[in-house]
PDB file of C-alpha atoms and ligand atoms in Angstrom:
ATOM      1  CA  MET A   1      -5.322  -8.500 -14.663  1.00 66.00           C
ATOM      2  CA  SER A   2      -8.730  -6.918 -14.402  1.00 93.00           C
ATOM      3  CA  GLU A   3      -9.423  -3.877 -12.322  1.00 96.00           C
ATOM      4  CA  ILE A   4     -11.714  -4.099  -9.297  1.00 98.00           C
ATOM      5  CA  LEU A   5     -11.344  -0.578  -7.885  1.00 98.00           C
ATOM      6  CA  ARG A   6     -10.398   2.696  -9.515  1.00 98.00           C
ATOM      7  CA  LEU A   7      -9.899   6.139  -8.020  1.00 98.00           C
ATOM      8  CA  ASP A   8      -9.799   8.991 -10.514  1.00 98.00           C
ATOM      9  CA  ARG A   9      -8.336  12.275  -9.267  1.00 98.00           C
ATOM     10  CA  VAL A  10      -9.895  11.773  -5.845  1.00 98.00           C
ATOM     11  CA  SER A  11      -9.492  14.629  -3.374  1.00 98.00           C
ATOM     12  CA  ARG A  12     -10.757  15.033   0.150  1.00 98.00           C
ATOM     13  CA  HIS A  13     -10.345  18.050   2.343  1.00 97.00           C
ATOM     14  CA  PHE A  14     -11.282  18.681   5.967  1.00 97.00           C
ATOM     15  CA  SER A  15     -11.922  22.444   6.221  1.00 93.00           C
ATOM     16  CA  GLY A  16      -8.602  23.858   5.063  1.00 90.00           C
ATOM     17  CA  LEU A  17      -6.670  20.603   5.298  1.00 96.00           C
ATOM     18  CA  GLN A  18      -6.105  18.710   2.049  1.00 97.00           C
ATOM     19  CA  ALA A  19      -5.971  15.058   3.145  1.00 98.00           C
ATOM     20  CA  LEU A  20      -6.104  13.565  -0.381  1.00 98.00           C
ATOM     21  CA  ARG A  21      -4.944  15.398  -3.488  1.00 98.00           C
ATOM     22  CA  GLU A  22      -6.078  14.107  -6.878  1.00 98.00           C
ATOM     23  CA  VAL A  23      -5.242  10.493  -6.152  1.00 98.00           C
ATOM     24  CA  THR A  24      -5.500   8.262  -9.229  1.00 98.00           C
ATOM     25  CA  LEU A  25      -5.094   4.600  -8.488  1.00 98.00           C
ATOM     26  CA  ALA A  26      -6.259   1.241  -9.839  1.00 98.00           C
ATOM     27  CA  VAL A  27      -6.441  -1.930  -7.762  1.00 98.00           C
ATOM     28  CA  ASN A  28      -6.366  -5.197  -9.687  1.00 97.00           C
ATOM     29  CA  LYS A  29      -8.521  -8.175  -8.860  1.00 97.00           C
ATOM     30  CA  GLY A  30      -6.688 -10.662  -6.629  1.00 95.00           C
ATOM     31  CA  GLU A  31      -3.640  -8.549  -5.841  1.00 96.00           C
ATOM     32  CA  VAL A  32      -2.222  -7.646  -2.433  1.00 97.00           C
ATOM     33  CA  LEU A  33      -1.467  -3.954  -2.676  1.00 98.00           C
ATOM     34  CA  GLY A  34       0.604  -2.233  -0.007  1.00 98.00           C
ATOM     35  CA  LEU A  35      -0.376   1.346   0.863  1.00 98.00           C
ATOM     36  CA  ILE A  36       2.419   3.048   2.757  1.00 97.00           C
ATOM     37  CA  GLY A  37       3.471   6.542   3.780  1.00 97.00           C
ATOM     38  CA  PRO A  38       4.207   8.672   6.840  1.00 96.00           C
ATOM     39  CA  ASN A  39       1.671   9.352   9.595  1.00 96.00           C
ATOM     40  CA  GLY A  40      -0.878  11.865   8.382  1.00 97.00           C
ATOM     41  CA  ALA A  41      -0.225  11.038   4.699  1.00 98.00           C
ATOM     42  CA  GLY A  42      -3.922  10.306   4.084  1.00 98.00           C
ATOM     43  CA  LYS A  43      -3.908   6.479   4.086  1.00 98.00           C
ATOM     44  CA  THR A  44      -6.874   5.987   6.434  1.00 97.00           C
ATOM     45  CA  THR A  45      -8.697   8.853   4.714  1.00 98.00           C
ATOM     46  CA  LEU A  46      -8.319   7.013   1.408  1.00 98.00           C
ATOM     47  CA  VAL A  47      -9.986   3.929   2.909  1.00 98.00           C
ATOM     48  CA  ASN A  48     -12.710   6.061   4.515  1.00 97.00           C
ATOM     49  CA  THR A  49     -13.351   7.826   1.228  1.00 98.00           C
ATOM     50  CA  VAL A  50     -13.729   4.580  -0.727  1.00 98.00           C
ATOM     51  CA  CYS A  51     -15.977   3.056   1.966  1.00 96.00           C
ATOM     52  CA  GLY A  52     -18.275   6.083   2.171  1.00 96.00           C
ATOM     53  CA  VAL A  53     -17.262   7.225   5.676  1.00 95.00           C
ATOM     54  CA  THR A  54     -15.839  10.549   4.479  1.00 96.00           C
ATOM     55  CA  PRO A  55     -16.989  10.981   0.870  1.00 96.00           C
ATOM     56  CA  ALA A  56     -14.647  12.447  -1.734  1.00 98.00           C
ATOM     57  CA  SER A  57     -14.687  16.235  -2.151  1.00 97.00           C
ATOM     58  CA  ALA A  58     -13.813  15.730  -5.842  1.00 98.00           C
ATOM     59  CA  GLY A  59     -13.019  12.938  -8.261  1.00 98.00           C
ATOM     60  CA  THR A  60     -14.691   9.600  -8.948  1.00 98.00           C
ATOM     61  CA  ILE A  61     -14.460   6.111  -7.486  1.00 98.00           C
ATOM     62  CA  THR A  62     -15.496   2.971  -9.373  1.00 98.00           C
ATOM     63  CA  PHE A  63     -15.854  -0.474  -7.809  1.00 98.00           C
ATOM     64  CA  ALA A  64     -16.534  -3.562  -9.943  1.00 96.00           C
ATOM     65  CA  GLY A  65     -17.637  -1.310 -12.783  1.00 94.00           C
ATOM     66  CA  GLN A  66     -20.065   0.724 -10.651  1.00 97.00           C
ATOM     67  CA  ASP A  67     -19.714   4.390  -9.693  1.00 98.00           C
ATOM     68  CA  ILE A  68     -19.525   4.390  -5.879  1.00 98.00           C
ATOM     69  CA  THR A  69     -18.317   7.958  -5.369  1.00 98.00           C
ATOM     70  CA  ARG A  70     -21.372   8.942  -3.296  1.00 96.00           C
ATOM     71  CA  ILE A  71     -22.032   5.561  -1.721  1.00 95.00           C
ATOM     72  CA  LYS A  72     -23.164   5.130   1.908  1.00 95.00           C
ATOM     73  CA  THR A  73     -21.132   2.902   4.233  1.00 91.00           C
ATOM     74  CA  TYR A  74     -23.761   0.144   4.438  1.00 88.00           C
ATOM     75  CA  GLN A  75     -24.035   0.079   0.634  1.00 91.00           C
ATOM     76  CA  ALA A  76     -20.259  -0.212   0.307  1.00 93.00           C
ATOM     77  CA  ALA A  77     -20.277  -3.127   2.747  1.00 89.00           C
ATOM     78  CA  ARG A  78     -23.003  -4.917   0.840  1.00 88.00           C
ATOM     79  CA  LEU A  79     -21.191  -4.464  -2.451  1.00 93.00           C
ATOM     80  CA  GLY A  80     -18.211  -6.311  -1.005  1.00 94.00           C
ATOM     81  CA  LEU A  81     -15.987  -3.528   0.327  1.00 95.00           C
ATOM     82  CA  SER A  82     -14.828  -4.401   3.798  1.00 94.00           C
ATOM     83  CA  ARG A  83     -12.223  -2.957   6.141  1.00 92.00           C
ATOM     84  CA  THR A  84     -10.607  -3.338   9.498  1.00 91.00           C
ATOM     85  CA  PHE A  85     -10.228  -0.299  11.705  1.00 88.00           C
ATOM     86  CA  GLN A  86      -6.849   1.119  12.735  1.00 83.00           C
ATOM     87  CA  ILE A  87      -8.415   1.777  16.133  1.00 85.00           C
ATOM     88  CA  VAL A  88     -10.225  -1.475  16.917  1.00 82.00           C
ATOM     89  CA  GLN A  89     -13.798  -0.867  18.021  1.00 79.00           C
ATOM     90  CA  PRO A  90     -15.702  -4.032  18.914  1.00 82.00           C
ATOM     91  CA  PHE A  91     -18.980  -3.967  20.808  1.00 85.00           C
ATOM     92  CA  ALA A  92     -17.198  -4.378  24.136  1.00 88.00           C
ATOM     93  CA  GLU A  93     -19.972  -6.213  26.014  1.00 89.00           C
ATOM     94  CA  PHE A  94     -20.857  -8.530  23.139  1.00 93.00           C
ATOM     95  CA  THR A  95     -19.036 -11.844  23.064  1.00 96.00           C
ATOM     96  CA  ALA A  96     -16.408 -12.331  20.369  1.00 97.00           C
ATOM     97  CA  LEU A  97     -18.866 -14.662  18.625  1.00 97.00           C
ATOM     98  CA  ASP A  98     -21.696 -12.133  18.614  1.00 95.00           C
ATOM     99  CA  ASN A  99     -19.445  -9.342  17.339  1.00 95.00           C
ATOM    100  CA  VAL A 100     -18.787 -11.467  14.261  1.00 95.00           C
ATOM    101  CA  ALA A 101     -22.394 -12.741  14.041  1.00 94.00           C
ATOM    102  CA  ALA A 102     -23.615  -9.113  14.070  1.00 91.00           C
ATOM    103  CA  ALA A 103     -21.411  -8.363  11.067  1.00 90.00           C
ATOM    104  CA  ALA A 104     -22.718 -11.462   9.265  1.00 89.00           C
ATOM    105  CA  LEU A 105     -26.333 -10.498  10.004  1.00 87.00           C
ATOM    106  CA  PHE A 106     -25.770  -6.938   8.883  1.00 81.00           C
ATOM    107  CA  SER A 107     -24.161  -7.727   5.579  1.00 77.00           C
ATOM    108  CA  GLN A 108     -26.139 -10.692   4.334  1.00 70.00           C
ATOM    109  CA  GLY A 109     -29.505 -10.730   6.052  1.00 65.00           C
ATOM    110  CA  HIS A 110     -29.207 -14.223   7.544  1.00 64.00           C
ATOM    111  CA  GLU A 111     -32.550 -15.826   8.230  1.00 70.00           C
ATOM    112  CA  ASN A 112     -31.824 -16.139  11.894  1.00 84.00           C
ATOM    113  CA  VAL A 113     -29.224 -15.496  14.529  1.00 86.00           C
ATOM    114  CA  LYS A 114     -28.410 -19.184  14.748  1.00 89.00           C
ATOM    115  CA  THR A 115     -27.067 -19.453  11.193  1.00 89.00           C
ATOM    116  CA  ALA A 116     -25.213 -16.150  11.622  1.00 91.00           C
ATOM    117  CA  ARG A 117     -23.561 -17.558  14.745  1.00 94.00           C
ATOM    118  CA  GLU A 118     -22.614 -20.753  12.940  1.00 93.00           C
ATOM    119  CA  GLU A 119     -20.933 -18.747  10.235  1.00 93.00           C
ATOM    120  CA  ALA A 120     -19.304 -16.505  12.842  1.00 95.00           C
ATOM    121  CA  ARG A 121     -17.815 -19.555  14.528  1.00 96.00           C
ATOM    122  CA  ALA A 122     -16.118 -20.553  11.289  1.00 95.00           C
ATOM    123  CA  HIS A 123     -14.566 -17.084  10.921  1.00 95.00           C
ATOM    124  CA  LEU A 124     -13.407 -17.113  14.555  1.00 96.00           C
ATOM    125  CA  SER A 125     -11.811 -20.457  13.998  1.00 95.00           C
ATOM    126  CA  PHE A 126     -10.029 -19.158  10.866  1.00 93.00           C
ATOM    127  CA  VAL A 127      -8.444 -16.317  12.871  1.00 94.00           C
ATOM    128  CA  GLY A 128      -7.662 -18.639  15.817  1.00 94.00           C
ATOM    129  CA  LEU A 129     -10.180 -17.249  18.302  1.00 96.00           C
ATOM    130  CA  GLU A 130     -12.477 -20.240  18.745  1.00 96.00           C
ATOM    131  CA  ALA A 131     -11.436 -20.590  22.406  1.00 97.00           C
ATOM    132  CA  GLN A 132     -12.460 -16.953  23.018  1.00 98.00           C
ATOM    133  CA  ALA A 133     -15.879 -17.198  21.313  1.00 97.00           C
ATOM    134  CA  ALA A 134     -17.838 -16.763  24.554  1.00 98.00           C
ATOM    135  CA  GLN A 135     -15.598 -14.037  26.009  1.00 97.00           C
ATOM    136  CA  PRO A 136     -16.802 -10.433  25.977  1.00 96.00           C
ATOM    137  CA  ALA A 137     -14.713  -8.569  23.375  1.00 96.00           C
ATOM    138  CA  ALA A 138     -13.491  -6.217  26.117  1.00 95.00           C
ATOM    139  CA  ASN A 139     -11.607  -9.120  27.738  1.00 95.00           C
ATOM    140  CA  LEU A 140      -9.480  -9.868  24.665  1.00 96.00           C
ATOM    141  CA  THR A 141      -5.859  -8.778  24.308  1.00 94.00           C
ATOM    142  CA  LEU A 142      -4.979  -6.202  21.621  1.00 92.00           C
ATOM    143  CA  ALA A 143      -3.674  -8.937  19.307  1.00 91.00           C
ATOM    144  CA  MET A 144      -6.906 -10.875  19.759  1.00 94.00           C
ATOM    145  CA  ARG A 145      -9.029  -7.784  19.149  1.00 94.00           C
ATOM    146  CA  LYS A 146      -7.096  -7.187  15.911  1.00 91.00           C
ATOM    147  CA  ARG A 147      -7.897 -10.755  14.839  1.00 94.00           C
ATOM    148  CA  LEU A 148     -11.520 -10.200  15.871  1.00 95.00           C
ATOM    149  CA  GLU A 149     -11.561  -7.169  13.544  1.00 93.00           C
ATOM    150  CA  LEU A 150     -10.396  -9.433  10.770  1.00 93.00           C
ATOM    151  CA  ALA A 151     -13.099 -12.028  11.520  1.00 95.00           C
ATOM    152  CA  LYS A 152     -15.736  -9.248  11.495  1.00 94.00           C
ATOM    153  CA  ALA A 153     -14.457  -7.979   8.165  1.00 92.00           C
ATOM    154  CA  LEU A 154     -14.550 -11.508   6.711  1.00 93.00           C
ATOM    155  CA  ALA A 155     -18.124 -11.996   7.894  1.00 92.00           C
ATOM    156  CA  MET A 156     -19.041  -9.213   5.471  1.00 89.00           C
ATOM    157  CA  LYS A 157     -17.967 -11.530   2.611  1.00 90.00           C
ATOM    158  CA  PRO A 158     -15.598  -8.996   1.084  1.00 94.00           C
ATOM    159  CA  LYS A 159     -14.430  -8.882  -2.511  1.00 96.00           C
ATOM    160  CA  LEU A 160     -11.939  -6.223  -1.499  1.00 97.00           C
ATOM    161  CA  LEU A 161     -10.560  -5.976   2.006  1.00 97.00           C
ATOM    162  CA  PHE A 162      -8.712  -2.983   3.434  1.00 97.00           C
ATOM    163  CA  LEU A 163      -6.404  -3.836   6.324  1.00 95.00           C
ATOM    164  CA  ASP A 164      -5.571  -0.677   8.277  1.00 95.00           C
ATOM    165  CA  GLU A 165      -2.475  -1.312  10.399  1.00 93.00           C
ATOM    166  CA  VAL A 166      -3.539  -4.759  11.593  1.00 91.00           C
ATOM    167  CA  ASN A 167      -0.032  -5.333  12.993  1.00 91.00           C
ATOM    168  CA  ALA A 168       0.387  -2.084  14.935  1.00 90.00           C
ATOM    169  CA  GLY A 169       1.178  -2.797  18.583  1.00 88.00           C
ATOM    170  CA  LEU A 170       1.718  -6.533  18.081  1.00 89.00           C
ATOM    171  CA  ASN A 171       4.841  -8.464  19.086  1.00 92.00           C
ATOM    172  CA  SER A 172       6.858 -10.356  16.502  1.00 93.00           C
ATOM    173  CA  ALA A 173       5.173 -13.729  17.082  1.00 93.00           C
ATOM    174  CA  GLU A 174       1.763 -12.063  16.749  1.00 91.00           C
ATOM    175  CA  VAL A 175       2.875 -10.277  13.582  1.00 93.00           C
ATOM    176  CA  GLU A 176       4.043 -13.577  12.130  1.00 93.00           C
ATOM    177  CA  ARG A 177       0.698 -15.150  12.869  1.00 90.00           C
ATOM    178  CA  ALA A 178      -1.214 -12.238  11.306  1.00 90.00           C
ATOM    179  CA  THR A 179       1.026 -12.328   8.232  1.00 93.00           C
ATOM    180  CA  LYS A 180       0.231 -16.002   7.743  1.00 93.00           C
ATOM    181  CA  LEU A 181      -3.484 -15.195   7.909  1.00 91.00           C
ATOM    182  CA  ILE A 182      -3.085 -12.479   5.293  1.00 93.00           C
ATOM    183  CA  HIS A 183      -1.328 -14.935   2.977  1.00 93.00           C
ATOM    184  CA  GLU A 184      -4.219 -17.368   3.433  1.00 92.00           C
ATOM    185  CA  LEU A 185      -6.771 -14.648   2.701  1.00 92.00           C
ATOM    186  CA  ALA A 186      -4.940 -13.637  -0.453  1.00 93.00           C
ATOM    187  CA  ALA A 187      -4.782 -17.283  -1.537  1.00 93.00           C
ATOM    188  CA  SER A 188      -8.569 -17.488  -1.113  1.00 92.00           C
ATOM    189  CA  GLY A 189      -8.917 -14.856  -3.849  1.00 92.00           C
ATOM    190  CA  ILE A 190      -9.852 -11.764  -1.820  1.00 96.00           C
ATOM    191  CA  THR A 191      -8.253  -8.590  -3.154  1.00 97.00           C
ATOM    192  CA  ILE A 192      -6.340  -6.882  -0.347  1.00 98.00           C
ATOM    193  CA  VAL A 193      -5.177  -3.323   0.185  1.00 98.00           C
ATOM    194  CA  MET A 194      -2.899  -3.270   3.172  1.00 97.00           C
ATOM    195  CA  ILE A 195      -1.835  -0.208   5.139  1.00 97.00           C
ATOM    196  CA  GLU A 196       1.247  -1.239   7.041  1.00 95.00           C
ATOM    197  CA  HIS A 197       4.288   0.390   8.620  1.00 94.00           C
ATOM    198  CA  LEU A 198       6.332  -2.778   9.021  1.00 94.00           C
ATOM    199  CA  MET A 199       8.297  -2.928   5.763  1.00 94.00           C
ATOM    200  CA  LYS A 200       9.239  -6.526   6.458  1.00 93.00           C
ATOM    201  CA  VAL A 201       5.554  -7.465   6.304  1.00 95.00           C
ATOM    202  CA  VAL A 202       4.843  -5.241   3.293  1.00 96.00           C
ATOM    203  CA  LEU A 203       7.720  -6.789   1.338  1.00 95.00           C
ATOM    204  CA  ASN A 204       6.673 -10.268   2.409  1.00 93.00           C
ATOM    205  CA  VAL A 205       3.032 -10.078   1.270  1.00 95.00           C
ATOM    206  CA  CYS A 206       2.581  -7.287  -1.276  1.00 97.00           C
ATOM    207  CA  SER A 207       3.005  -7.733  -5.012  1.00 95.00           C
ATOM    208  CA  ARG A 208       2.758  -3.987  -5.594  1.00 98.00           C
ATOM    209  CA  ILE A 209       3.170  -0.906  -3.403  1.00 98.00           C
ATOM    210  CA  VAL A 210       1.805   2.625  -3.612  1.00 98.00           C
ATOM    211  CA  VAL A 211       3.061   5.505  -1.502  1.00 98.00           C
ATOM    212  CA  LEU A 212       1.094   8.459  -0.194  1.00 98.00           C
ATOM    213  CA  HIS A 213       2.792  11.614   1.042  1.00 98.00           C
ATOM    214  CA  ASN A 214       0.876  14.751   2.046  1.00 97.00           C
ATOM    215  CA  GLY A 215      -2.232  13.372   0.380  1.00 98.00           C
ATOM    216  CA  ARG A 216      -0.479  12.780  -2.949  1.00 98.00           C
ATOM    217  CA  LEU A 217       0.420   9.478  -4.564  1.00 98.00           C
ATOM    218  CA  ILE A 218       4.180   9.731  -5.058  1.00 98.00           C
ATOM    219  CA  ALA A 219       5.005   6.182  -6.193  1.00 98.00           C
ATOM    220  CA  ASP A 220       3.330   3.089  -7.621  1.00 98.00           C
ATOM    221  CA  GLY A 221       5.317   0.018  -8.551  1.00 97.00           C
ATOM    222  CA  THR A 222       6.851  -3.300  -7.612  1.00 96.00           C
ATOM    223  CA  PRO A 223       8.334  -3.555  -4.105  1.00 95.00           C
ATOM    224  CA  ARG A 224      11.833  -3.320  -5.598  1.00 93.00           C
ATOM    225  CA  GLU A 225      10.982  -0.190  -7.625  1.00 96.00           C
ATOM    226  CA  VAL A 226       9.350   1.497  -4.661  1.00 96.00           C
ATOM    227  CA  ILE A 227      12.050   0.852  -2.063  1.00 93.00           C
ATOM    228  CA  ASN A 228      14.669   2.135  -4.495  1.00 93.00           C
ATOM    229  CA  ASN A 229      12.692   5.249  -5.399  1.00 95.00           C
ATOM    230  CA  PRO A 230      14.592   8.287  -4.022  1.00 94.00           C
ATOM    231  CA  ALA A 231      11.378  10.273  -3.454  1.00 95.00           C
ATOM    232  CA  VAL A 232      10.025   7.437  -1.293  1.00 95.00           C
ATOM    233  CA  VAL A 233      13.249   7.128   0.673  1.00 94.00           C
ATOM    234  CA  GLU A 234      13.223  10.877   1.229  1.00 93.00           C
ATOM    235  CA  ALA A 235       9.539  11.090   2.246  1.00 92.00           C
ATOM    236  CA  TYR A 236       9.195   7.900   4.238  1.00 92.00           C
ATOM    237  CA  LEU A 237      11.694   5.073   4.254  1.00 88.00           C
ATOM    238  CA  GLY A 238      14.682   7.180   5.324  1.00 85.00           C
ATOM    239  CA  GLN A 239      12.659   8.475   8.231  1.00 76.00           C
ATOM    240  CA  GLN A 240      11.570   4.923   9.133  1.00 76.00           C
ATOM    241  CA  TYR A 241      15.169   3.694   9.241  1.00 69.00           C
ATOM    242  CA  ALA A 242      16.305   6.766  11.175  1.00 67.00           C
ATOM    243  CA  GLN A 243      13.606   6.116  13.783  1.00 68.00           C
ATOM    244  CA  ARG A 244      14.632   2.498  14.066  1.00 67.00           C
ATOM    245  CA  SER A 245      18.283   3.282  14.612  1.00 62.00           C
ATOM    246  CA  ALA A 246      17.370   5.962  17.166  1.00 64.00           C
ATOM    247  CA  ALA A 247      15.365   3.358  19.081  1.00 60.00           C
ATOM    248  CA  ARG A 248      18.340   0.995  19.323  1.00 57.00           C
TER     249      ARG A 248
HETATM  250  N1  ADP B   1     -12.368  13.244  10.132  1.00 50.49           N
HETATM  251  C1  ADP B   1     -11.341  14.101  10.055  1.00 50.49           C
HETATM  252  N2  ADP B   1     -11.493  15.417  10.346  1.00 50.49           N
HETATM  253  C2  ADP B   1     -10.467  16.278  10.239  1.00 50.49           C
HETATM  254  N3  ADP B   1      -9.220  15.943   9.843  1.00 50.49           N
HETATM  255  C3  ADP B   1      -9.001  14.656   9.533  1.00 50.49           C
HETATM  256  C4  ADP B   1     -10.039  13.659   9.633  1.00 50.49           C
HETATM  257  N4  ADP B   1      -9.517  12.469   9.255  1.00 50.49           N
HETATM  258  C5  ADP B   1      -8.232  12.694   8.952  1.00 50.49           C
HETATM  259  N5  ADP B   1      -7.904  13.997   9.118  1.00 50.49           N
HETATM  260  C6  ADP B   1      -6.605  14.602   8.846  1.00 50.49           C
HETATM  261  O1  ADP B   1      -6.222  14.209   7.537  1.00 50.49           O
HETATM  262  C7  ADP B   1      -4.828  13.940   7.483  1.00 50.49           C
HETATM  263  C8  ADP B   1      -4.609  12.517   7.033  1.00 50.49           C
HETATM  264  O2  ADP B   1      -4.990  11.645   8.078  1.00 50.49           O
HETATM  265  P1  ADP B   1      -5.028  10.072   7.941  1.00 50.49           P
HETATM  266  O3  ADP B   1      -5.731   9.719   6.686  1.00 50.49           O
HETATM  267  O4  ADP B   1      -5.569   9.531   9.202  1.00 50.49           O
HETATM  268  O5  ADP B   1      -3.469   9.729   7.787  1.00 50.49           O
HETATM  269  P2  ADP B   1      -2.708   8.331   7.887  1.00 50.49           P
HETATM  270  O6  ADP B   1      -3.727   7.250   8.004  1.00 50.49           O
HETATM  271  O7  ADP B   1      -1.896   8.255   6.635  1.00 50.49           O
HETATM  272  O8  ADP B   1      -1.811   8.425   9.094  1.00 50.49           O
HETATM  273  C9  ADP B   1      -4.272  14.210   8.885  1.00 50.49           C
HETATM  274  O9  ADP B   1      -3.752  15.528   8.906  1.00 50.49           O
HETATM  275  C10 ADP B   1      -5.498  14.085   9.765  1.00 50.49           C
HETATM  276  O10 ADP B   1      -5.392  14.859  10.923  1.00 50.49           O
HETATM  277 MG1   MG B   2      -4.070   5.820   9.463  1.00 50.49          MG
END
């Protein structure tokens, strides 16, 4: 498998706080990689660092053979790096359609708004929001706004798509629907890095899993290897199961 993204000893600190510590990681073209770890582990920071939101303090990042360590967010988007946001942030007064059309216009310089809207409609239909196209984004439910995020990310024509907790806050039917979409995206050839707390979903869609803990990569392997790794159980999975039994 060929590599599409590589992080080499990437660190990021915020004042005194070390959010990423010398993370070395390769993402292969076409894979669905799960990125897991406790809250505050540095997962979102990793995405932000790759996409140019919070540049690396040290280390290098390569995407499709190009050094993107110091890239700006708009450049990352145009190169084919796209992401959904953990905290969904649509333009609230724009319609669902125009939120997606804006992303299409931004990333590809459509000749006019009409063709951008046509393309946006296709993405909305893919995520099952065609009936909401004319609704202001603010009127959509959380599950719909999460799917809108996905449609916006797709309008950027990604080669690599980061999904940051797209299932958080959704009920089980909504999670099932989102999981099906992710399978379809993967089948279309987009490389996916998925941050996800629901292990059921991670095990269902990911061919490989990496684990972050306190900014450090502590495991990288097949789902079976990772869930049986004592360091991962200690840092994350044990705590996940403990929380679940406490909630019962
Ligand atoms: N922009 C920022 N400024 C200051 N601290 C940040 C910023 N972004 C993240 N952090 C801190 O970095 C650490 C990792 O956060 P984050 O990457 O959001 O974790 P995760 O997504 O794994 O829950 C946390 O301690 C968080 O408070
Ligand atoms: Mg996060």
